[in-house]
PDB file of C-alpha atoms in Angstrom:
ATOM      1  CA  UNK S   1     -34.245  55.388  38.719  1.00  0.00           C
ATOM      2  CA  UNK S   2     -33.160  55.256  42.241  1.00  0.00           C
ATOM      3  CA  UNK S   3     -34.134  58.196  44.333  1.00  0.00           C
ATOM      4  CA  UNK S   4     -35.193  58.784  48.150  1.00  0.00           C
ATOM      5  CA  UNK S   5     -37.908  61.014  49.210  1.00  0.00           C
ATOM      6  CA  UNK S   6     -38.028  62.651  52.478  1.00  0.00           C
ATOM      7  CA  UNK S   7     -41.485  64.839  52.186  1.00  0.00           C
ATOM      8  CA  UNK S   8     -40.948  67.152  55.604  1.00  0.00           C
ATOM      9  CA  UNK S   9     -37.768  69.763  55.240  1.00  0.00           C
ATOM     10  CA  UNK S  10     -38.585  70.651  59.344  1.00  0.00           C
ATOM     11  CA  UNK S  11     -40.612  69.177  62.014  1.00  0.00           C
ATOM     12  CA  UNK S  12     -40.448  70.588  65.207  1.00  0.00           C
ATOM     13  CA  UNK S  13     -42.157  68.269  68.186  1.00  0.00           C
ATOM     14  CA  UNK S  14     -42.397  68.423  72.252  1.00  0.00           C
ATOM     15  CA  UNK S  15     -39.809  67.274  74.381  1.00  0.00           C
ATOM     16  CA  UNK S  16     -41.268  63.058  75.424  1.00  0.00           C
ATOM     17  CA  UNK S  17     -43.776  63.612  72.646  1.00  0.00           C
ATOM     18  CA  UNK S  18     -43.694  60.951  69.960  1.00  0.00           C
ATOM     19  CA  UNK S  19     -42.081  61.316  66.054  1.00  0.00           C
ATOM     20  CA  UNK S  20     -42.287  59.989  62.803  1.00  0.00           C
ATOM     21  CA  UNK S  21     -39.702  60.775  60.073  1.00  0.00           C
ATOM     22  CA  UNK S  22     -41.324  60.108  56.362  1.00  0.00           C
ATOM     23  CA  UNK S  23     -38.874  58.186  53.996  1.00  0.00           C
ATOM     24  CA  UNK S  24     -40.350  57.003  50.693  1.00  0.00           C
ATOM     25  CA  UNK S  25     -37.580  55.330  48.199  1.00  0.00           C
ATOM     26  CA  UNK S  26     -37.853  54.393  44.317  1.00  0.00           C
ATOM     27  CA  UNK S  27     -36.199  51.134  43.446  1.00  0.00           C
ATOM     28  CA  UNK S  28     -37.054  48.572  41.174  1.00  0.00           C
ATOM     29  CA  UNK S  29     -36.072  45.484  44.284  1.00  0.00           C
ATOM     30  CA  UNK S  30     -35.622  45.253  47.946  1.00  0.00           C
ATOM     31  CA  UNK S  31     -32.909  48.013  48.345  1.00  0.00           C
ATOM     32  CA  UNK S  32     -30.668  48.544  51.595  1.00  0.00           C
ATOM     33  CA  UNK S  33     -31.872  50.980  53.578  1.00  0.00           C
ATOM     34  CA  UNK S  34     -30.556  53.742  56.295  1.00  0.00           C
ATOM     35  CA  UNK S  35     -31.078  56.175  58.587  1.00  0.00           C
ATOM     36  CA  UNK S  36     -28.344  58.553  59.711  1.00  0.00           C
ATOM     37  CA  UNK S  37     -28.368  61.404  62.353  1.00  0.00           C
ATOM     38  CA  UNK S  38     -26.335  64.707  61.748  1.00  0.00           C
ATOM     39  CA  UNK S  39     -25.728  66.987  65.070  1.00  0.00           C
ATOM     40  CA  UNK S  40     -24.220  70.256  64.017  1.00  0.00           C
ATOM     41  CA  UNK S  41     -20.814  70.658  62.882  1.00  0.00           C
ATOM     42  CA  UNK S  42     -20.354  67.107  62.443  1.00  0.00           C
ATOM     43  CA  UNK S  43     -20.370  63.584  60.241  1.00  0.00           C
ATOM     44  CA  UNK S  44     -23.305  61.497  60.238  1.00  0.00           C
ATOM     45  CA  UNK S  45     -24.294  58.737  63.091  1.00  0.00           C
ATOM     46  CA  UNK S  46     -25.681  55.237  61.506  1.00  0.00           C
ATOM     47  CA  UNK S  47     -29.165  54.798  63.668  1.00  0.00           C
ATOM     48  CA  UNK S  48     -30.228  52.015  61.825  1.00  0.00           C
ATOM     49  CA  UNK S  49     -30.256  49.848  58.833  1.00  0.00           C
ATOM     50  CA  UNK S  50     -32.613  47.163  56.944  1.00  0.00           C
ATOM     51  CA  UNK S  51     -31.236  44.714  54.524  1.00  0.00           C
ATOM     52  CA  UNK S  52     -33.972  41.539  54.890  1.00  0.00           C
ATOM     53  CA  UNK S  53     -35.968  39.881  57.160  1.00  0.00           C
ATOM     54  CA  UNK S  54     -37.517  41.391  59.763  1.00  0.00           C
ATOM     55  CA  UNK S  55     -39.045  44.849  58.476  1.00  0.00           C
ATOM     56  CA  UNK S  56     -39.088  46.359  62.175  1.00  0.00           C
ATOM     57  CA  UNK S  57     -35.637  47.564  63.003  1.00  0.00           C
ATOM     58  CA  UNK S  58     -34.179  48.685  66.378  1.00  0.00           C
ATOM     59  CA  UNK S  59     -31.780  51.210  66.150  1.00  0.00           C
ATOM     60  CA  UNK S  60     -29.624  52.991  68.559  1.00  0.00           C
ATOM     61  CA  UNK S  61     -31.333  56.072  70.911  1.00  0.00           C
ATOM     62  CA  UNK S  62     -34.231  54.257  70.983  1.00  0.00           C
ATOM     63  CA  UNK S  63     -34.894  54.691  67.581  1.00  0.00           C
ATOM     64  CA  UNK S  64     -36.804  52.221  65.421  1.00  0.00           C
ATOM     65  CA  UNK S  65     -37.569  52.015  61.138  1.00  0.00           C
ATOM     66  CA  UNK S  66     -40.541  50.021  59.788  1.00  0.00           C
ATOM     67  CA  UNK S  67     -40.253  48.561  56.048  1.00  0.00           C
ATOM     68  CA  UNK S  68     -43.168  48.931  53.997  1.00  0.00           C
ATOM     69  CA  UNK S  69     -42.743  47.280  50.921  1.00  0.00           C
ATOM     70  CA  UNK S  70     -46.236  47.797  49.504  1.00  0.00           C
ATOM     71  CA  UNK S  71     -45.680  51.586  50.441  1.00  0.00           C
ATOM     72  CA  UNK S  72     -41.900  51.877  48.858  1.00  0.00           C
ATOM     73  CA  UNK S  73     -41.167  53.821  52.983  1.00  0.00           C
ATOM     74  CA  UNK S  74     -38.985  53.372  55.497  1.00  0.00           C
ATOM     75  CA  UNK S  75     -40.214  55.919  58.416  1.00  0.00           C
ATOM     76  CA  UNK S  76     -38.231  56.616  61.603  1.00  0.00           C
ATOM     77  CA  UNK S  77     -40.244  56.851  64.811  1.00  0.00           C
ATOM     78  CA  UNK S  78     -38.894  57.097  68.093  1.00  0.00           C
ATOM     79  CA  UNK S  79     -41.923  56.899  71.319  1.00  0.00           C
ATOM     80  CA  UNK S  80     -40.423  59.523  73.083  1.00  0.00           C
ATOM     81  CA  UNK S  81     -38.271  62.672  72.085  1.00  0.00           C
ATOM     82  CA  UNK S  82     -35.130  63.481  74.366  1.00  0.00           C
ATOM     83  CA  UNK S  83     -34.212  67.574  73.447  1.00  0.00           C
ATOM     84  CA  UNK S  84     -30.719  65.585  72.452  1.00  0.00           C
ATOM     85  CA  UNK S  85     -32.544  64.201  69.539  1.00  0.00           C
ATOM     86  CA  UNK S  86     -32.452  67.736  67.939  1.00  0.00           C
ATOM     87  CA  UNK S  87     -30.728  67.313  64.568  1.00  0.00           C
ATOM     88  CA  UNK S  88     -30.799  66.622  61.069  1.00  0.00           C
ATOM     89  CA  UNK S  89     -32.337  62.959  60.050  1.00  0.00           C
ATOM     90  CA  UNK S  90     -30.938  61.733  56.547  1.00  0.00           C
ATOM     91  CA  UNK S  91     -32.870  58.264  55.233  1.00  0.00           C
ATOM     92  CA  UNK S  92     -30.306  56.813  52.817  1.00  0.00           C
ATOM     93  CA  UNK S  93     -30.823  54.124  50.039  1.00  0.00           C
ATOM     94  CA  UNK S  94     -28.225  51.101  48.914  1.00  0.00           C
ATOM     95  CA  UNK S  95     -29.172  49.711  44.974  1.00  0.00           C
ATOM     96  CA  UNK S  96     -27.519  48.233  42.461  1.00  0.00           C
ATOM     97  CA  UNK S  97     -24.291  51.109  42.218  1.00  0.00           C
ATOM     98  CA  UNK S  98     -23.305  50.313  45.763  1.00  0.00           C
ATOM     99  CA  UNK S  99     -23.305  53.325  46.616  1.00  0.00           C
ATOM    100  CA  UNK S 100     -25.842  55.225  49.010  1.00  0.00           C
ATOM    101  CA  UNK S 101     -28.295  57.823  47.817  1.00  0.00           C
ATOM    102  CA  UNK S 102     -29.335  60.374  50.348  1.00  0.00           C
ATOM    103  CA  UNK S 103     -32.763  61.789  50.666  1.00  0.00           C
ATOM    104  CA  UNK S 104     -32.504  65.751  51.111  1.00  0.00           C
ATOM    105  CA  UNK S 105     -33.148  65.158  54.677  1.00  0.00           C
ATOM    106  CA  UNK S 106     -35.557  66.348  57.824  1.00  0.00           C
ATOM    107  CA  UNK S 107     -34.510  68.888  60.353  1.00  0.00           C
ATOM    108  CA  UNK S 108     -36.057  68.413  63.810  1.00  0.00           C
ATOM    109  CA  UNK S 109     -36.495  70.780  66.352  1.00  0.00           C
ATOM    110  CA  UNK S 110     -37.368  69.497  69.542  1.00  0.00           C
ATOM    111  CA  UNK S 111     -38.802  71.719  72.499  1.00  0.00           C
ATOM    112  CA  UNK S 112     -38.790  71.774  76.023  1.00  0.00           C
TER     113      UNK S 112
ATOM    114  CA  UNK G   1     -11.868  51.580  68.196  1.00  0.00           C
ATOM    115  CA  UNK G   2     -10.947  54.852  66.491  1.00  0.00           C
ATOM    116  CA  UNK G   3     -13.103  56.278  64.188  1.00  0.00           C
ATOM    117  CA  UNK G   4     -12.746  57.534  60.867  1.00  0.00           C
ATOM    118  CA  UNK G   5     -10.493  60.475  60.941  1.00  0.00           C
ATOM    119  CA  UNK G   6     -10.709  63.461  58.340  1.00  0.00           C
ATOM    120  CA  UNK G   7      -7.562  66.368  58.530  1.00  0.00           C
ATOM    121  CA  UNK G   8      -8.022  69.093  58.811  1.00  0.00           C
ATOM    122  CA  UNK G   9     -11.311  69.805  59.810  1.00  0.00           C
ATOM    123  CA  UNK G  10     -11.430  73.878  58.255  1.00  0.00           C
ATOM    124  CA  UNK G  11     -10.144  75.006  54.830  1.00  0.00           C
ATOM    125  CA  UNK G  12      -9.770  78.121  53.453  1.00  0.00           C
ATOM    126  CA  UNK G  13      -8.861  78.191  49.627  1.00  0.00           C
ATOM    127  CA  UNK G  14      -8.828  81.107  46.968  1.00  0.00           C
ATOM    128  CA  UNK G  15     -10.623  80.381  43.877  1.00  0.00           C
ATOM    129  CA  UNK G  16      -7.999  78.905  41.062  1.00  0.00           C
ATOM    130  CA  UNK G  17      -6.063  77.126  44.124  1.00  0.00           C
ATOM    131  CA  UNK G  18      -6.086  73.129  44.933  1.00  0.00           C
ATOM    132  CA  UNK G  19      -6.334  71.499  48.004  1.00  0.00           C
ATOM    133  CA  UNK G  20      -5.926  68.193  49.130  1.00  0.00           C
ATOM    134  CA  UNK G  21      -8.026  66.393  51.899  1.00  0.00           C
ATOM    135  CA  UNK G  22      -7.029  63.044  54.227  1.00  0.00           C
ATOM    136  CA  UNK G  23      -8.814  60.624  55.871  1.00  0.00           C
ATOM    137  CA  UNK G  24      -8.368  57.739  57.864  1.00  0.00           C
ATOM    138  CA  UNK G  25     -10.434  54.969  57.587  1.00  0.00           C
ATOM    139  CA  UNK G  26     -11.526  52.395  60.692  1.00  0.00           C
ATOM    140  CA  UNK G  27      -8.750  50.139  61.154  1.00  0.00           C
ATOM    141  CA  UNK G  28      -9.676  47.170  59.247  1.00  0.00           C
ATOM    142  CA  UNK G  29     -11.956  48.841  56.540  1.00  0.00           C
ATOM    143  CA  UNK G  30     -10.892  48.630  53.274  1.00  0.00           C
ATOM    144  CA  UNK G  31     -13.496  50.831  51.346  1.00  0.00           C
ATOM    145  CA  UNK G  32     -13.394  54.677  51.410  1.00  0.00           C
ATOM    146  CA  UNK G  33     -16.080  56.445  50.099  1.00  0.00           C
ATOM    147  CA  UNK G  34     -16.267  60.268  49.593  1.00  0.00           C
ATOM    148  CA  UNK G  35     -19.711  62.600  49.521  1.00  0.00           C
ATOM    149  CA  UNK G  36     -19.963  66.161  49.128  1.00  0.00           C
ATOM    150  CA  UNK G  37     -22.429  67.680  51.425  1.00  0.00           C
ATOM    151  CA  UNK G  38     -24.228  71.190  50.661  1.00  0.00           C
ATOM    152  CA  UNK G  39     -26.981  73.099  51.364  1.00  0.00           C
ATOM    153  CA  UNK G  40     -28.345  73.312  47.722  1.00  0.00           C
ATOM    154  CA  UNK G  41     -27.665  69.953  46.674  1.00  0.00           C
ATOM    155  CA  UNK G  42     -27.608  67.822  49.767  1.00  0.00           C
ATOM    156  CA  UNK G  43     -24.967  65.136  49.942  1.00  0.00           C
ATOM    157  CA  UNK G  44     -23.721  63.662  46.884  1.00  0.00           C
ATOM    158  CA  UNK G  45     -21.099  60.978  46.362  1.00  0.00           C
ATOM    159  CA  UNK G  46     -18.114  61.610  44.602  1.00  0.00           C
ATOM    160  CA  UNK G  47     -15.817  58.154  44.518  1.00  0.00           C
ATOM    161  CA  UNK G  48     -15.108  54.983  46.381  1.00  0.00           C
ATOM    162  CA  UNK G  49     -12.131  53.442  46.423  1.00  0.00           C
ATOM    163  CA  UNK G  50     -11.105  49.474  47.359  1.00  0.00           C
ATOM    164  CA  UNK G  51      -7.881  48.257  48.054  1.00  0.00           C
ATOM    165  CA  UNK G  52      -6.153  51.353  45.983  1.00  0.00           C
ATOM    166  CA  UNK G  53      -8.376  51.123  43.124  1.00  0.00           C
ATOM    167  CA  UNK G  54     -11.700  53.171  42.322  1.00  0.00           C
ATOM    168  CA  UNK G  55     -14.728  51.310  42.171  1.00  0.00           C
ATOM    169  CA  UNK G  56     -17.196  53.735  41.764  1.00  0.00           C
ATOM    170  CA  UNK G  57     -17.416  57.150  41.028  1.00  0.00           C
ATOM    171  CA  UNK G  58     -19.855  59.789  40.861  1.00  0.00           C
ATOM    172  CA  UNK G  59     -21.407  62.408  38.909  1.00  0.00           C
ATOM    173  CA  UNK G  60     -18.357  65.502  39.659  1.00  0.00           C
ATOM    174  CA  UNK G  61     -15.920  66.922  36.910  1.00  0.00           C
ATOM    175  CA  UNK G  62     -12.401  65.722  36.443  1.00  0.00           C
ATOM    176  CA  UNK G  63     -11.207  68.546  38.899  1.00  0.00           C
ATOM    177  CA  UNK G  64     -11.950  66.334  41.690  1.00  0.00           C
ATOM    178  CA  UNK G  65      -9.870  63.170  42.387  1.00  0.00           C
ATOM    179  CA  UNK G  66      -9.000  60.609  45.250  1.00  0.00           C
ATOM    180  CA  UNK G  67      -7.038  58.217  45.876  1.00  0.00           C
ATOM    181  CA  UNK G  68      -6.198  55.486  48.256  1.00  0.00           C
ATOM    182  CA  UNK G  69      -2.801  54.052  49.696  1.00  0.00           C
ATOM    183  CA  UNK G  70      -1.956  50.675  50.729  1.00  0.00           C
ATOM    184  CA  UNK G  71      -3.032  51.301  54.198  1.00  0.00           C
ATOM    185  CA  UNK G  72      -6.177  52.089  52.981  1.00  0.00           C
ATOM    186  CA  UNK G  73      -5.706  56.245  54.094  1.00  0.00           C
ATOM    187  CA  UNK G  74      -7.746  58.292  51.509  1.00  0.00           C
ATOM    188  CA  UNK G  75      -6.820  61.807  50.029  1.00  0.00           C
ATOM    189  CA  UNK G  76      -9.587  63.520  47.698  1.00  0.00           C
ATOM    190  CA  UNK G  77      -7.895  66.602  45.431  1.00  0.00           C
ATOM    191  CA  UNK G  78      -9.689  69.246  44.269  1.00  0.00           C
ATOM    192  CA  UNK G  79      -8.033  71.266  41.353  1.00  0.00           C
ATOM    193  CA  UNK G  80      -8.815  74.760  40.188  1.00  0.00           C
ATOM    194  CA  UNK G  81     -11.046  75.687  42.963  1.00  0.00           C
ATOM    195  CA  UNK G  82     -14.578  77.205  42.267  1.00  0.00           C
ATOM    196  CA  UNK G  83     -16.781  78.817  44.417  1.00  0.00           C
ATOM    197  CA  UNK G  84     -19.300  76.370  44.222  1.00  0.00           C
ATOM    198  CA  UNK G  85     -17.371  73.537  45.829  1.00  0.00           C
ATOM    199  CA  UNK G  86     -17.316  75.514  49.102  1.00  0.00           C
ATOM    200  CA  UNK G  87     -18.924  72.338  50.885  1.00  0.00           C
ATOM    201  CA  UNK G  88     -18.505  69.702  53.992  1.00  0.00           C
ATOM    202  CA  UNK G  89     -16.672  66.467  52.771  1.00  0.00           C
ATOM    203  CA  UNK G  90     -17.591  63.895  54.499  1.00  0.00           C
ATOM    204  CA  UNK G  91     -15.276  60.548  54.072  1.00  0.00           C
ATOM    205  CA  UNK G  92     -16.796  57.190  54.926  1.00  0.00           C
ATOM    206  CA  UNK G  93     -14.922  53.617  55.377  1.00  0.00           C
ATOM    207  CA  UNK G  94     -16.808  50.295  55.624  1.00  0.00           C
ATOM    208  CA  UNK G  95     -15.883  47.204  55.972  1.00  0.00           C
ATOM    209  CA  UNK G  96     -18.781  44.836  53.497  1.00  0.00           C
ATOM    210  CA  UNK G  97     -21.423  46.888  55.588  1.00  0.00           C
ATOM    211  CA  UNK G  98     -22.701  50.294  56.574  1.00  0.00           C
ATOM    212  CA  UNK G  99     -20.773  53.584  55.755  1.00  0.00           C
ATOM    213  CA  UNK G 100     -18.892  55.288  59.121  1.00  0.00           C
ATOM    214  CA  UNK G 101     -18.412  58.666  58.057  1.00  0.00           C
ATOM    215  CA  UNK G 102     -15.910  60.908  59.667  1.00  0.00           C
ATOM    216  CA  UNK G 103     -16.960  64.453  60.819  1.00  0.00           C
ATOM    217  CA  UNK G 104     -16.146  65.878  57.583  1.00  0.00           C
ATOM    218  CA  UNK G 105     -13.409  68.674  56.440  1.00  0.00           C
ATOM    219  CA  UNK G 106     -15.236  72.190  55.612  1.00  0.00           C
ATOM    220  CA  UNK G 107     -14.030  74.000  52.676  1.00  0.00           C
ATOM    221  CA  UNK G 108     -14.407  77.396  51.931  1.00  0.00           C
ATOM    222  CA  UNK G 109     -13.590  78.409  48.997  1.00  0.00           C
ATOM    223  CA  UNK G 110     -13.265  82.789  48.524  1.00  0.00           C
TER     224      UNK G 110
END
C-alpha cells in the first residue's frame, strides 16, 4: 500500500530558530516525492520535489528535503524560520496511480 | 503566467441541491486533477482528467463528476448535496510534472 506519514499534527518553533518537518512514506520503489505549503484561505505552494538523483533538494523560501531511502523519509528543514513561514506543511507522495497521496499534514506556528 | 484559476471561490448549497465548480488550468497544461480537502479526512483526490478524457479517478460516489473541455477548463459536479461534502476543492493542472493547485472553491453545504 501507498501511504504518507507525517508523525507531528503541530510544531510551534522561534522566529530564526531552525525546523524539521517528519515525512515517512510506504512504497514498494523510489516514489516521487513533495512538499507543499498551505497559508490560510488558500491552495497549496509546491516547495519542493524529488524524483532521482541527488537526495538533497533545494526548494523555494529557503527550504530544503533530504531523501532517505534506508529510512522510507523525506523531512523538510529550513536553517532559519521567517514568522512568514507560519502555515500548514503537506509532504505528498507520486506511485504507480499517478496520482499524489497526501500525508495528513503539520501545522507550524512560528513565534516572535 | 496566470495561475490556475478556480470560480467562485465561496459556495453556499442546501442539502439535496447540485453545484457545479470551474477551473482554469495554466495555459499549456493539459492535466486537471481534482482533491477534496477537509478537516477529518485531509485531502483526497477525486479525478484527473487528460485531453477531455478521465484518467484516473478516486475513491468518491457517483454523485461527484468532472469533466474537461477542449481547452482543457475543468468543471467538477456534485449532485444531491450532503452535508458531509462541505469541503475546500482544490483543482490542480500540470503539465508531465508537479501539480499547481488553484486556491480552491469552499463549499458549504446547510
Amino acid at each position: 500500500a501507498q501511504s504518507v506519514t507525517q508523525p507531528d499534527i503541530h510544531i510551534t518553533v522561534s522566529e530564526g530558530a531552525s525546523l524539521e518537518l517528519r515525512c515517512n512514506y510506504s512504497y514498494g520503489a523510489t516514489p516521487y516525492l513533495f512538499w507543499y505549503v498551505q497559508s490560510p484561505g488558500q491552495g497549496l505552494q509546491l516547495l519542493l520535489k524529488y524524483f532521482s538523483g541527488d537526495t538533497l533538494v533545494q526548494g523555494i523560501k529557503g527550504f530544503e528535503a533530504e531523501f532517505k531511502r534506508s529510512q522510507s523519509s523525506f523531512n523538510l528543514r529550513k536553517p532559519s524560520v521567517h514568522w512568514s513561514d507560519a502555515a500548514e506543511y503537506f509532504c505528498a507522495l507520486e506511485g504507480n496511480t499517478d496520482k499524489l497521496i497526501f500525508g495528513t499534514g503539520t501545522r507550524l506556528q512560528v513565534f516572535p | 503566467k496566470a495561475g490556475v484559476t478556480q470560480t467562485p471561490r465561496y459556495l453556499i448549497k442546501t442539502r439535496g441541491q447540485q453545484v457545479t465548480l470551474s477551473c482554469s488550468p495554466i495555459s499549456g497544461h493539459r492535466s486537471v486533477s481534482w482533491y477534496q480537502q477537509t478537516p477529518g479526512q485531509g485531502l483526497q483526490f477525486l479525478f484527473e482528467y487528460f485531453s477531455e478524457t478521465q484518467r484516473n479517478k478516486g475513491n468518491f460516489p457517483g454523485r461527484f463528476s468532472g469533466r474537461q473541455f477542449s481547452n482543457s477548463r475543468s468543471e467538477m459536479n456534485v449532485s444531491t448535496l450532503e452535508l458531509g461534502d462541505s469541503a475546500l476543492y482544490l483543482c490542480a493542472s500540470s503539465l508531465e510534472g508537479p501539480l499547481h493547485f488553484g486556491n480552491g472553491t469552499r463549499l458549504t453545504v446547510t
